Amino acid sequence: MEDIYKTTGIPSACGIGTNLYLCKIALDITAKHSPDNIGILTEESYRETLWEHEPLTDFWRIGRGTAKRLDKYGIYNMGQIAGAPEELLYKAFGVDAELLIDHAWGREKATIKDIKSYIPKSHSISSGQVLFCEYTYDKARLILHEMTESLCLDLIEQKQVTDNISLYVGYTNRLGMPPARGSATLSFYTCSTTLIQEQMDILYTKIVQPECLIKRISISFNRLLDEEQEGWDLFTDRHELKKEKDMTKAVLNIKKKYGKNAIFKAMNLEEGATALERNQQIGGHKA
């Protein structure tokens, strides 16, 4: 914490606990009320100091929906969850009740060793943003193009290729429309911005309602493999693909050396574009 402050001038907080869950809670809740910004919890001190803490939404993994469902049973804090009949919780939350009960008692079964040894069945990368204002169908397509291009840069930087893309578009809900969701499988594994952008555009046209105003967009590239698995078909110009990839690598090198906004496209200057501003943010916040 001292090193962070000396290096950046930014104060930080620390959570210490006897398991991963308690570390998180100590950071989110306890540290905020400590003079030295350090929170420390054991299972015993957790029950002593936080069983009556409200609201429940202050605790990790308890959102407004979960809290609202617990409200129906007169449950407003962790102590009440710990004291509730387990059959009631399993009936209300299914298998998720097990984690809810463990966390109510300050228990956590997952360890750092478990996390490090976990091997996912497939890899993916994603990007999402909540828009500054309501975007029309055509205007939001610009944001989609920016996001797709940015994620393609990440794909090439990580030396990976994809053959599956997915898109989520959330509306402002004035018309009561559910969000648009969809995915598309490419003919072969690729990292080509041109090819992926084309397929993402087709998917957008296919699933998004033109009459709805848009507030949120998320995209992901799924089933990632090493770039050695890159493919093509009979109609693909391999020379053009290589040329595009080399150009993209040159762009990446410039951005690494001079900053993300050192080189950009004309579309990034269009009204409503967000890429240049987002490039100056860290984790969605202004740097």
PDB file of C-alpha atoms in Angstrom:
ATOM      1  CA  MET A   1       0.000   0.000   0.000  1.00  0.00           C
ATOM      2  CA  GLU A   2       2.884   2.349   0.812  1.00  0.00           C
ATOM      3  CA  ASP A   3       4.573   1.502  -2.483  1.00  0.00           C
ATOM      4  CA  ILE A   4       1.368   2.230  -4.422  1.00  0.00           C
ATOM      5  CA  TYR A   5       1.040   5.595  -2.727  1.00  0.00           C
ATOM      6  CA  LYS A   6       4.708   6.527  -3.228  1.00  0.00           C
ATOM      7  CA  THR A   7       4.639   5.475  -6.878  1.00  0.00           C
ATOM      8  CA  THR A   8       1.250   6.832  -7.952  1.00  0.00           C
ATOM      9  CA  GLY A   9       0.051   9.125  -5.184  1.00  0.00           C
ATOM     10  CA  ILE A  10      -3.147   7.046  -5.020  1.00  0.00           C
ATOM     11  CA  PRO A  11      -4.289   5.690  -1.620  1.00  0.00           C
ATOM     12  CA  SER A  12      -5.393   2.049  -1.539  1.00  0.00           C
ATOM     13  CA  ALA A  13      -7.185  -0.356   0.769  1.00  0.00           C
ATOM     14  CA  CYS A  14      -6.405  -3.932   1.791  1.00  0.00           C
ATOM     15  CA  GLY A  15      -8.542  -6.874   2.853  1.00  0.00           C
ATOM     16  CA  ILE A  16      -7.028  -9.698   4.918  1.00  0.00           C
ATOM     17  CA  GLY A  17      -8.926 -12.851   5.801  1.00  0.00           C
ATOM     18  CA  THR A  18      -8.631 -16.536   6.598  1.00  0.00           C
ATOM     19  CA  ASN A  19     -10.185 -17.407   3.218  1.00  0.00           C
ATOM     20  CA  LEU A  20     -10.759 -15.720  -0.142  1.00  0.00           C
ATOM     21  CA  TYR A  21     -14.338 -14.679   0.637  1.00  0.00           C
ATOM     22  CA  LEU A  22     -13.368 -13.004   3.906  1.00  0.00           C
ATOM     23  CA  CYS A  23     -10.523 -11.177   2.138  1.00  0.00           C
ATOM     24  CA  LYS A  24     -13.055  -9.769  -0.305  1.00  0.00           C
ATOM     25  CA  ILE A  25     -15.531  -8.741   2.406  1.00  0.00           C
ATOM     26  CA  ALA A  26     -12.748  -7.250   4.521  1.00  0.00           C
ATOM     27  CA  LEU A  27     -11.752  -5.123   1.532  1.00  0.00           C
ATOM     28  CA  ASP A  28     -15.290  -4.124   0.493  1.00  0.00           C
ATOM     29  CA  ILE A  29     -16.787  -3.414   3.920  1.00  0.00           C
ATOM     30  CA  THR A  30     -14.359  -3.485   6.845  1.00  0.00           C
ATOM     31  CA  ALA A  31     -11.412  -1.593   5.328  1.00  0.00           C
ATOM     32  CA  LYS A  32     -13.600   1.414   4.512  1.00  0.00           C
ATOM     33  CA  HIS A  33     -14.219   1.993   8.226  1.00  0.00           C
ATOM     34  CA  SER A  34     -10.629   1.406   9.348  1.00  0.00           C
ATOM     35  CA  PRO A  35      -8.263   4.363   9.982  1.00  0.00           C
ATOM     36  CA  ASP A  36      -5.415   2.588   8.154  1.00  0.00           C
ATOM     37  CA  ASN A  37      -7.643   1.314   5.300  1.00  0.00           C
ATOM     38  CA  ILE A  38      -6.885  -2.294   6.272  1.00  0.00           C
ATOM     39  CA  GLY A  39      -9.677  -4.730   7.054  1.00  0.00           C
ATOM     40  CA  ILE A  40      -9.048  -8.038   8.823  1.00  0.00           C
ATOM     41  CA  LEU A  41     -11.605 -10.827   9.240  1.00  0.00           C
ATOM     42  CA  THR A  42     -11.748 -14.357  10.586  1.00  0.00           C
ATOM     43  CA  GLU A  43     -14.870 -16.521  10.518  1.00  0.00           C
ATOM     44  CA  GLU A  44     -15.476 -15.627  14.162  1.00  0.00           C
ATOM     45  CA  SER A  45     -14.984 -11.861  13.809  1.00  0.00           C
ATOM     46  CA  TYR A  46     -17.086 -11.914  10.624  1.00  0.00           C
ATOM     47  CA  ARG A  47     -20.038 -13.374  12.544  1.00  0.00           C
ATOM     48  CA  GLU A  48     -19.496 -11.012  15.472  1.00  0.00           C
ATOM     49  CA  THR A  49     -19.243  -7.802  13.463  1.00  0.00           C
ATOM     50  CA  LEU A  50     -21.086  -8.332  10.179  1.00  0.00           C
ATOM     51  CA  TRP A  51     -23.969 -10.706  10.836  1.00  0.00           C
ATOM     52  CA  GLU A  52     -26.260  -7.724  11.461  1.00  0.00           C
ATOM     53  CA  HIS A  53     -24.768  -5.516   8.741  1.00  0.00           C
ATOM     54  CA  GLU A  54     -27.267  -4.110   6.235  1.00  0.00           C
ATOM     55  CA  PRO A  55     -27.924  -3.832   3.356  1.00  0.00           C
ATOM     56  CA  LEU A  56     -27.190  -7.315   2.085  1.00  0.00           C
ATOM     57  CA  THR A  57     -26.162  -5.871  -1.284  1.00  0.00           C
ATOM     58  CA  ASP A  58     -22.903  -4.716   0.355  1.00  0.00           C
ATOM     59  CA  PHE A  59     -21.823  -8.359   0.343  1.00  0.00           C
ATOM     60  CA  TRP A  60     -20.164  -9.973  -2.669  1.00  0.00           C
ATOM     61  CA  ARG A  61     -22.517 -11.971  -4.951  1.00  0.00           C
ATOM     62  CA  ILE A  62     -25.687 -10.564  -3.407  1.00  0.00           C
ATOM     63  CA  GLY A  63     -27.339  -8.295  -5.935  1.00  0.00           C
ATOM     64  CA  ARG A  64     -30.624  -6.460  -5.736  1.00  0.00           C
ATOM     65  CA  GLY A  65     -32.504  -9.438  -7.182  1.00  0.00           C
ATOM     66  CA  THR A  66     -31.211 -11.842  -4.529  1.00  0.00           C
ATOM     67  CA  ALA A  67     -31.825  -9.313  -1.754  1.00  0.00           C
ATOM     68  CA  LYS A  68     -35.387  -8.759  -2.982  1.00  0.00           C
ATOM     69  CA  ARG A  69     -36.112 -12.494  -2.939  1.00  0.00           C
ATOM     70  CA  LEU A  70     -34.732 -12.756   0.606  1.00  0.00           C
ATOM     71  CA  ASP A  71     -36.915  -9.805   1.652  1.00  0.00           C
ATOM     72  CA  LYS A  72     -39.989 -11.958   1.002  1.00  0.00           C
ATOM     73  CA  TYR A  73     -38.894 -14.282   3.804  1.00  0.00           C
ATOM     74  CA  GLY A  74     -38.032 -11.480   6.236  1.00  0.00           C
ATOM     75  CA  ILE A  75     -34.295 -11.999   5.755  1.00  0.00           C
ATOM     76  CA  TYR A  76     -32.285  -8.762   5.755  1.00  0.00           C
ATOM     77  CA  ASN A  77     -28.782  -9.682   6.969  1.00  0.00           C
ATOM     78  CA  MET A  78     -26.243 -12.502   6.965  1.00  0.00           C
ATOM     79  CA  GLY A  79     -27.113 -13.631  10.486  1.00  0.00           C
ATOM     80  CA  GLN A  80     -30.687 -14.245   9.387  1.00  0.00           C
ATOM     81  CA  ILE A  81     -29.486 -16.239   6.365  1.00  0.00           C
ATOM     82  CA  ALA A  82     -27.333 -18.384   8.675  1.00  0.00           C
ATOM     83  CA  GLY A  83     -30.314 -18.982  10.930  1.00  0.00           C
ATOM     84  CA  ALA A  84     -32.842 -19.670   8.160  1.00  0.00           C
ATOM     85  CA  PRO A  85     -34.009 -23.252   7.430  1.00  0.00           C
ATOM     86  CA  GLU A  86     -31.752 -24.651   4.714  1.00  0.00           C
ATOM     87  CA  GLU A  87     -34.680 -26.282   2.915  1.00  0.00           C
ATOM     88  CA  LEU A  88     -36.267 -22.837   2.537  1.00  0.00           C
ATOM     89  CA  LEU A  89     -33.102 -21.417   0.955  1.00  0.00           C
ATOM     90  CA  TYR A  90     -32.632 -24.393  -1.380  1.00  0.00           C
ATOM     91  CA  LYS A  91     -36.253 -24.093  -2.466  1.00  0.00           C
ATOM     92  CA  ALA A  92     -35.775 -20.399  -3.230  1.00  0.00           C
ATOM     93  CA  PHE A  93     -32.286 -20.495  -4.807  1.00  0.00           C
ATOM     94  CA  GLY A  94     -31.602 -24.084  -5.855  1.00  0.00           C
ATOM     95  CA  VAL A  95     -27.931 -25.087  -5.869  1.00  0.00           C
ATOM     96  CA  ASP A  96     -26.909 -21.444  -5.375  1.00  0.00           C
ATOM     97  CA  ALA A  97     -28.179 -21.741  -1.808  1.00  0.00           C
ATOM     98  CA  GLU A  98     -25.067 -23.735  -0.864  1.00  0.00           C
ATOM     99  CA  LEU A  99     -22.781 -20.788  -1.594  1.00  0.00           C
ATOM    100  CA  LEU A 100     -25.202 -18.378   0.068  1.00  0.00           C
ATOM    101  CA  ILE A 101     -25.195 -20.460   3.257  1.00  0.00           C
ATOM    102  CA  ASP A 102     -21.404 -20.873   3.266  1.00  0.00           C
ATOM    103  CA  HIS A 103     -20.911 -17.138   2.843  1.00  0.00           C
ATOM    104  CA  ALA A 104     -23.418 -16.376   5.588  1.00  0.00           C
ATOM    105  CA  TRP A 105     -21.160 -18.355   7.946  1.00  0.00           C
ATOM    106  CA  GLY A 106     -17.987 -16.795   6.506  1.00  0.00           C
ATOM    107  CA  ARG A 107     -16.884 -20.015   4.819  1.00  0.00           C
ATOM    108  CA  GLU A 108     -15.285 -20.410   1.388  1.00  0.00           C
ATOM    109  CA  LYS A 109     -14.265 -23.759  -0.126  1.00  0.00           C
ATOM    110  CA  ALA A 110     -12.327 -22.406  -3.120  1.00  0.00           C
ATOM    111  CA  THR A 111      -8.621 -21.769  -2.593  1.00  0.00           C
ATOM    112  CA  ILE A 112      -5.842 -20.097  -4.602  1.00  0.00           C
ATOM    113  CA  LYS A 113      -4.609 -23.606  -5.448  1.00  0.00           C
ATOM    114  CA  ASP A 114      -8.040 -24.490  -6.895  1.00  0.00           C
ATOM    115  CA  ILE A 115      -8.068 -21.343  -9.017  1.00  0.00           C
ATOM    116  CA  LYS A 116      -4.551 -21.889 -10.369  1.00  0.00           C
ATOM    117  CA  SER A 117      -5.242 -25.531 -11.215  1.00  0.00           C
ATOM    118  CA  TYR A 118      -8.543 -24.792 -12.995  1.00  0.00           C
ATOM    119  CA  ILE A 119      -8.408 -25.459 -16.718  1.00  0.00           C
ATOM    120  CA  PRO A 120     -11.412 -24.044 -18.628  1.00  0.00           C
ATOM    121  CA  LYS A 121     -12.912 -26.071 -21.454  1.00  0.00           C
ATOM    122  CA  SER A 122     -12.630 -23.098 -23.780  1.00  0.00           C
ATOM    123  CA  HIS A 123     -11.147 -19.611 -23.734  1.00  0.00           C
ATOM    124  CA  SER A 124     -12.725 -16.329 -24.723  1.00  0.00           C
ATOM    125  CA  ILE A 125     -12.123 -12.589 -24.588  1.00  0.00           C
ATOM    126  CA  SER A 126     -14.835  -9.986 -24.282  1.00  0.00           C
ATOM    127  CA  SER A 127     -15.545  -6.279 -24.168  1.00  0.00           C
ATOM    128  CA  GLY A 128     -18.589  -4.349 -23.024  1.00  0.00           C
ATOM    129  CA  GLN A 129     -19.714  -0.830 -22.289  1.00  0.00           C
ATOM    130  CA  VAL A 130     -22.681   1.093 -21.000  1.00  0.00           C
ATOM    131  CA  LEU A 131     -23.194   3.984 -23.416  1.00  0.00           C
ATOM    132  CA  PHE A 132     -23.125   7.584 -22.210  1.00  0.00           C
ATOM    133  CA  CYS A 133     -26.573   8.212 -23.644  1.00  0.00           C
ATOM    134  CA  GLU A 134     -29.268   6.481 -25.667  1.00  0.00           C
ATOM    135  CA  TYR A 135     -28.000   5.458 -29.106  1.00  0.00           C
ATOM    136  CA  THR A 136     -30.049   4.865 -32.213  1.00  0.00           C
ATOM    137  CA  TYR A 137     -29.688   1.666 -34.228  1.00  0.00           C
ATOM    138  CA  ASP A 138     -27.329   3.238 -36.793  1.00  0.00           C
ATOM    139  CA  LYS A 139     -25.322   5.220 -34.252  1.00  0.00           C
ATOM    140  CA  ALA A 140     -24.757   2.157 -32.067  1.00  0.00           C
ATOM    141  CA  ARG A 141     -23.361   0.273 -35.052  1.00  0.00           C
ATOM    142  CA  LEU A 142     -20.399   2.687 -34.954  1.00  0.00           C
ATOM    143  CA  ILE A 143     -19.713   1.672 -31.346  1.00  0.00           C
ATOM    144  CA  LEU A 144     -19.903  -1.982 -32.375  1.00  0.00           C
ATOM    145  CA  HIS A 145     -17.295  -1.377 -35.091  1.00  0.00           C
ATOM    146  CA  GLU A 146     -14.967   0.349 -32.612  1.00  0.00           C
ATOM    147  CA  MET A 147     -15.331  -2.420 -30.038  1.00  0.00           C
ATOM    148  CA  THR A 148     -14.804  -5.187 -32.594  1.00  0.00           C
ATOM    149  CA  GLU A 149     -11.661  -3.551 -33.939  1.00  0.00           C
ATOM    150  CA  SER A 150     -10.277  -3.073 -30.431  1.00  0.00           C
ATOM    151  CA  LEU A 151     -10.945  -6.697 -29.487  1.00  0.00           C
ATOM    152  CA  CYS A 152      -9.321  -7.869 -32.728  1.00  0.00           C
ATOM    153  CA  LEU A 153      -6.177  -5.987 -31.668  1.00  0.00           C
ATOM    154  CA  ASP A 154      -6.270  -7.889 -28.360  1.00  0.00           C
ATOM    155  CA  LEU A 155      -6.724 -11.135 -30.262  1.00  0.00           C
ATOM    156  CA  ILE A 156      -3.634 -10.553 -32.379  1.00  0.00           C
ATOM    157  CA  GLU A 157      -1.607  -9.281 -29.413  1.00  0.00           C
ATOM    158  CA  GLN A 158      -2.402 -12.518 -27.561  1.00  0.00           C
ATOM    159  CA  LYS A 159      -1.489 -14.530 -30.694  1.00  0.00           C
ATOM    160  CA  GLN A 160      -4.868 -16.240 -30.828  1.00  0.00           C
ATOM    161  CA  VAL A 161      -7.644 -16.883 -33.336  1.00  0.00           C
ATOM    162  CA  THR A 162     -11.392 -17.456 -33.028  1.00  0.00           C
ATOM    163  CA  ASP A 163     -14.158 -19.132 -34.990  1.00  0.00           C
ATOM    164  CA  ASN A 164     -17.097 -17.992 -32.859  1.00  0.00           C
ATOM    165  CA  ILE A 165     -18.374 -14.526 -31.941  1.00  0.00           C
ATOM    166  CA  SER A 166     -21.266 -13.379 -29.771  1.00  0.00           C
ATOM    167  CA  LEU A 167     -23.155 -10.119 -29.283  1.00  0.00           C
ATOM    168  CA  TYR A 168     -25.364  -8.681 -26.535  1.00  0.00           C
ATOM    169  CA  VAL A 169     -27.318  -5.449 -26.997  1.00  0.00           C
ATOM    170  CA  GLY A 170     -29.335  -3.948 -24.149  1.00  0.00           C
ATOM    171  CA  TYR A 171     -32.151  -1.507 -24.910  1.00  0.00           C
ATOM    172  CA  THR A 172     -33.360   1.421 -22.820  1.00  0.00           C
ATOM    173  CA  ASN A 173     -36.488  -0.686 -22.346  1.00  0.00           C
ATOM    174  CA  ARG A 174     -39.022   2.021 -23.144  1.00  0.00           C
ATOM    175  CA  LEU A 175     -40.789  -0.505 -25.359  1.00  0.00           C
ATOM    176  CA  GLY A 176     -40.297  -3.354 -22.894  1.00  0.00           C
ATOM    177  CA  MET A 177     -38.069  -5.267 -25.305  1.00  0.00           C
ATOM    178  CA  PRO A 178     -35.757  -7.970 -23.903  1.00  0.00           C
ATOM    179  CA  PRO A 179     -32.068  -7.551 -24.760  1.00  0.00           C
ATOM    180  CA  ALA A 180     -30.831  -8.915 -28.074  1.00  0.00           C
ATOM    181  CA  ARG A 181     -28.473 -11.885 -27.852  1.00  0.00           C
ATOM    182  CA  GLY A 182     -26.862 -13.920 -30.590  1.00  0.00           C
ATOM    183  CA  SER A 183     -23.765 -15.716 -31.778  1.00  0.00           C
ATOM    184  CA  ALA A 184     -22.247 -16.724 -35.100  1.00  0.00           C
ATOM    185  CA  THR A 185     -19.745 -19.351 -36.153  1.00  0.00           C
ATOM    186  CA  LEU A 186     -17.143 -18.423 -38.740  1.00  0.00           C
ATOM    187  CA  SER A 187     -16.088 -20.745 -41.548  1.00  0.00           C
ATOM    188  CA  PHE A 188     -12.589 -21.056 -40.106  1.00  0.00           C
ATOM    189  CA  TYR A 189     -10.389 -19.792 -37.291  1.00  0.00           C
ATOM    190  CA  THR A 190      -9.124 -16.267 -37.917  1.00  0.00           C
ATOM    191  CA  CYS A 191      -7.923 -13.030 -36.311  1.00  0.00           C
ATOM    192  CA  SER A 192      -8.739 -10.894 -39.353  1.00  0.00           C
ATOM    193  CA  THR A 193     -10.407  -7.629 -38.361  1.00  0.00           C
ATOM    194  CA  THR A 194     -12.062  -7.413 -41.776  1.00  0.00           C
ATOM    195  CA  LEU A 195     -13.605 -10.894 -41.620  1.00  0.00           C
ATOM    196  CA  ILE A 196     -14.686 -10.676 -37.984  1.00  0.00           C
ATOM    197  CA  GLN A 197     -16.069  -7.153 -38.444  1.00  0.00           C
ATOM    198  CA  GLU A 198     -18.122  -8.379 -41.402  1.00  0.00           C
ATOM    199  CA  GLN A 199     -19.639 -11.260 -39.427  1.00  0.00           C
ATOM    200  CA  MET A 200     -20.317  -9.062 -36.392  1.00  0.00           C
ATOM    201  CA  ASP A 201     -22.119  -6.585 -38.648  1.00  0.00           C
ATOM    202  CA  ILE A 202     -24.291  -9.375 -40.087  1.00  0.00           C
ATOM    203  CA  LEU A 203     -25.106 -10.596 -36.574  1.00  0.00           C
ATOM    204  CA  TYR A 204     -26.023  -7.074 -35.449  1.00  0.00           C
ATOM    205  CA  THR A 205     -28.387  -6.633 -38.396  1.00  0.00           C
ATOM    206  CA  LYS A 206     -29.937 -10.021 -37.708  1.00  0.00           C
ATOM    207  CA  ILE A 207     -30.727  -9.706 -33.979  1.00  0.00           C
ATOM    208  CA  VAL A 208     -31.097  -5.985 -33.134  1.00  0.00           C
ATOM    209  CA  GLN A 209     -34.436  -4.172 -33.389  1.00  0.00           C
ATOM    210  CA  PRO A 210     -33.964  -0.962 -35.481  1.00  0.00           C
ATOM    211  CA  GLU A 211     -36.750   0.903 -33.679  1.00  0.00           C
ATOM    212  CA  CYS A 212     -35.231   0.487 -30.197  1.00  0.00           C
ATOM    213  CA  LEU A 213     -32.808   2.860 -28.494  1.00  0.00           C
ATOM    214  CA  ILE A 214     -29.642   1.182 -27.250  1.00  0.00           C
ATOM    215  CA  LYS A 215     -27.849   1.657 -23.926  1.00  0.00           C
ATOM    216  CA  ARG A 216     -25.443  -1.283 -23.614  1.00  0.00           C
ATOM    217  CA  ILE A 217     -23.290  -3.390 -25.959  1.00  0.00           C
ATOM    218  CA  SER A 218     -21.118  -6.408 -25.165  1.00  0.00           C
ATOM    219  CA  ILE A 219     -19.185  -8.614 -27.566  1.00  0.00           C
ATOM    220  CA  SER A 220     -16.994 -11.685 -27.155  1.00  0.00           C
ATOM    221  CA  PHE A 221     -14.734 -13.892 -29.231  1.00  0.00           C
ATOM    222  CA  ASN A 222     -15.074 -17.509 -28.153  1.00  0.00           C
ATOM    223  CA  ARG A 223     -13.309 -20.874 -28.546  1.00  0.00           C
ATOM    224  CA  LEU A 224      -9.891 -19.251 -28.857  1.00  0.00           C
ATOM    225  CA  LEU A 225      -6.918 -21.234 -30.146  1.00  0.00           C
ATOM    226  CA  ASP A 226      -3.255 -20.452 -30.772  1.00  0.00           C
ATOM    227  CA  GLU A 227      -2.612 -18.510 -33.972  1.00  0.00           C
ATOM    228  CA  GLU A 228      -1.017 -21.621 -35.532  1.00  0.00           C
ATOM    229  CA  GLN A 229      -4.593 -22.896 -35.951  1.00  0.00           C
ATOM    230  CA  GLU A 230      -5.525 -19.997 -38.256  1.00  0.00           C
ATOM    231  CA  GLY A 231      -7.339 -21.169 -41.380  1.00  0.00           C
ATOM    232  CA  TRP A 232      -8.926 -20.014 -44.629  1.00  0.00           C
ATOM    233  CA  ASP A 233     -11.137 -21.289 -47.415  1.00  0.00           C
ATOM    234  CA  LEU A 234     -10.896 -21.363 -51.205  1.00  0.00           C
ATOM    235  CA  PHE A 235     -12.358 -17.868 -51.471  1.00  0.00           C
ATOM    236  CA  THR A 236      -9.919 -16.241 -49.047  1.00  0.00           C
ATOM    237  CA  ASP A 237      -6.967 -14.227 -50.319  1.00  0.00           C
ATOM    238  CA  ARG A 238      -4.183 -15.454 -48.025  1.00  0.00           C
ATOM    239  CA  HIS A 239      -1.855 -12.695 -49.228  1.00  0.00           C
ATOM    240  CA  GLU A 240      -4.361 -10.022 -48.188  1.00  0.00           C
ATOM    241  CA  LEU A 241      -4.852 -11.699 -44.799  1.00  0.00           C
ATOM    242  CA  LYS A 242      -1.109 -11.660 -44.144  1.00  0.00           C
ATOM    243  CA  LYS A 243      -0.870  -8.057 -45.291  1.00  0.00           C
ATOM    244  CA  GLU A 244      -3.679  -7.044 -42.933  1.00  0.00           C
ATOM    245  CA  LYS A 245      -2.130  -8.943 -40.025  1.00  0.00           C
ATOM    246  CA  ASP A 246       1.271  -7.326 -40.550  1.00  0.00           C
ATOM    247  CA  MET A 247      -0.378  -3.903 -40.635  1.00  0.00           C
ATOM    248  CA  THR A 248      -2.279  -4.650 -37.431  1.00  0.00           C
ATOM    249  CA  LYS A 249       0.931  -5.714 -35.693  1.00  0.00           C
ATOM    250  CA  ALA A 250       2.527  -2.416 -36.773  1.00  0.00           C
ATOM    251  CA  VAL A 251      -0.439  -0.531 -35.275  1.00  0.00           C
ATOM    252  CA  LEU A 252      -0.039  -2.488 -32.020  1.00  0.00           C
ATOM    253  CA  ASN A 253       3.640  -1.590 -31.814  1.00  0.00           C
ATOM    254  CA  ILE A 254       2.865   2.107 -32.292  1.00  0.00           C
ATOM    255  CA  LYS A 255       0.165   2.024 -29.620  1.00  0.00           C
ATOM    256  CA  LYS A 256       2.470   0.226 -27.184  1.00  0.00           C
ATOM    257  CA  LYS A 257       5.230   2.789 -27.692  1.00  0.00           C
ATOM    258  CA  TYR A 258       3.261   6.032 -27.918  1.00  0.00           C
ATOM    259  CA  GLY A 259      -0.103   5.262 -26.303  1.00  0.00           C
ATOM    260  CA  LYS A 260      -3.443   3.830 -27.424  1.00  0.00           C
ATOM    261  CA  ASN A 261      -4.536   7.081 -29.072  1.00  0.00           C
ATOM    262  CA  ALA A 262      -1.314   7.552 -31.020  1.00  0.00           C
ATOM    263  CA  ILE A 263      -2.962   6.073 -34.104  1.00  0.00           C
ATOM    264  CA  PHE A 264      -6.659   5.720 -34.869  1.00  0.00           C
ATOM    265  CA  LYS A 265      -9.202   5.607 -37.682  1.00  0.00           C
ATOM    266  CA  ALA A 266     -11.445   8.354 -39.003  1.00  0.00           C
ATOM    267  CA  MET A 267     -14.504   6.572 -37.562  1.00  0.00           C
ATOM    268  CA  ASN A 268     -13.116   7.270 -34.074  1.00  0.00           C
ATOM    269  CA  LEU A 269     -13.697  10.989 -34.727  1.00  0.00           C
ATOM    270  CA  GLU A 270     -17.331  10.603 -35.743  1.00  0.00           C
ATOM    271  CA  GLU A 271     -20.064  11.964 -33.500  1.00  0.00           C
ATOM    272  CA  GLY A 272     -20.916   9.429 -30.801  1.00  0.00           C
ATOM    273  CA  ALA A 273     -17.651   7.463 -31.077  1.00  0.00           C
ATOM    274  CA  THR A 274     -16.219   6.437 -27.693  1.00  0.00           C
ATOM    275  CA  ALA A 275     -12.941   4.621 -28.426  1.00  0.00           C
ATOM    276  CA  LEU A 276     -10.600   7.601 -27.947  1.00  0.00           C
ATOM    277  CA  GLU A 277     -12.121   8.452 -24.582  1.00  0.00           C
ATOM    278  CA  ARG A 278     -12.210   4.815 -23.447  1.00  0.00           C
ATOM    279  CA  ASN A 279      -8.537   4.456 -24.342  1.00  0.00           C
ATOM    280  CA  GLN A 280      -7.781   7.022 -21.636  1.00  0.00           C
ATOM    281  CA  GLN A 281      -9.674   5.037 -18.988  1.00  0.00           C
ATOM    282  CA  ILE A 282      -8.597   2.264 -16.653  1.00  0.00           C
ATOM    283  CA  GLY A 283     -11.255  -0.356 -15.958  1.00  0.00           C
ATOM    284  CA  GLY A 284     -13.949   1.927 -17.367  1.00  0.00           C
ATOM    285  CA  HIS A 285     -12.924   4.863 -15.145  1.00  0.00           C
ATOM    286  CA  LYS A 286     -11.053   8.023 -16.014  1.00  0.00           C
ATOM    287  CA  ALA A 287      -7.330   7.582 -15.419  1.00  0.00           C
TER     288      ALA A 287
END
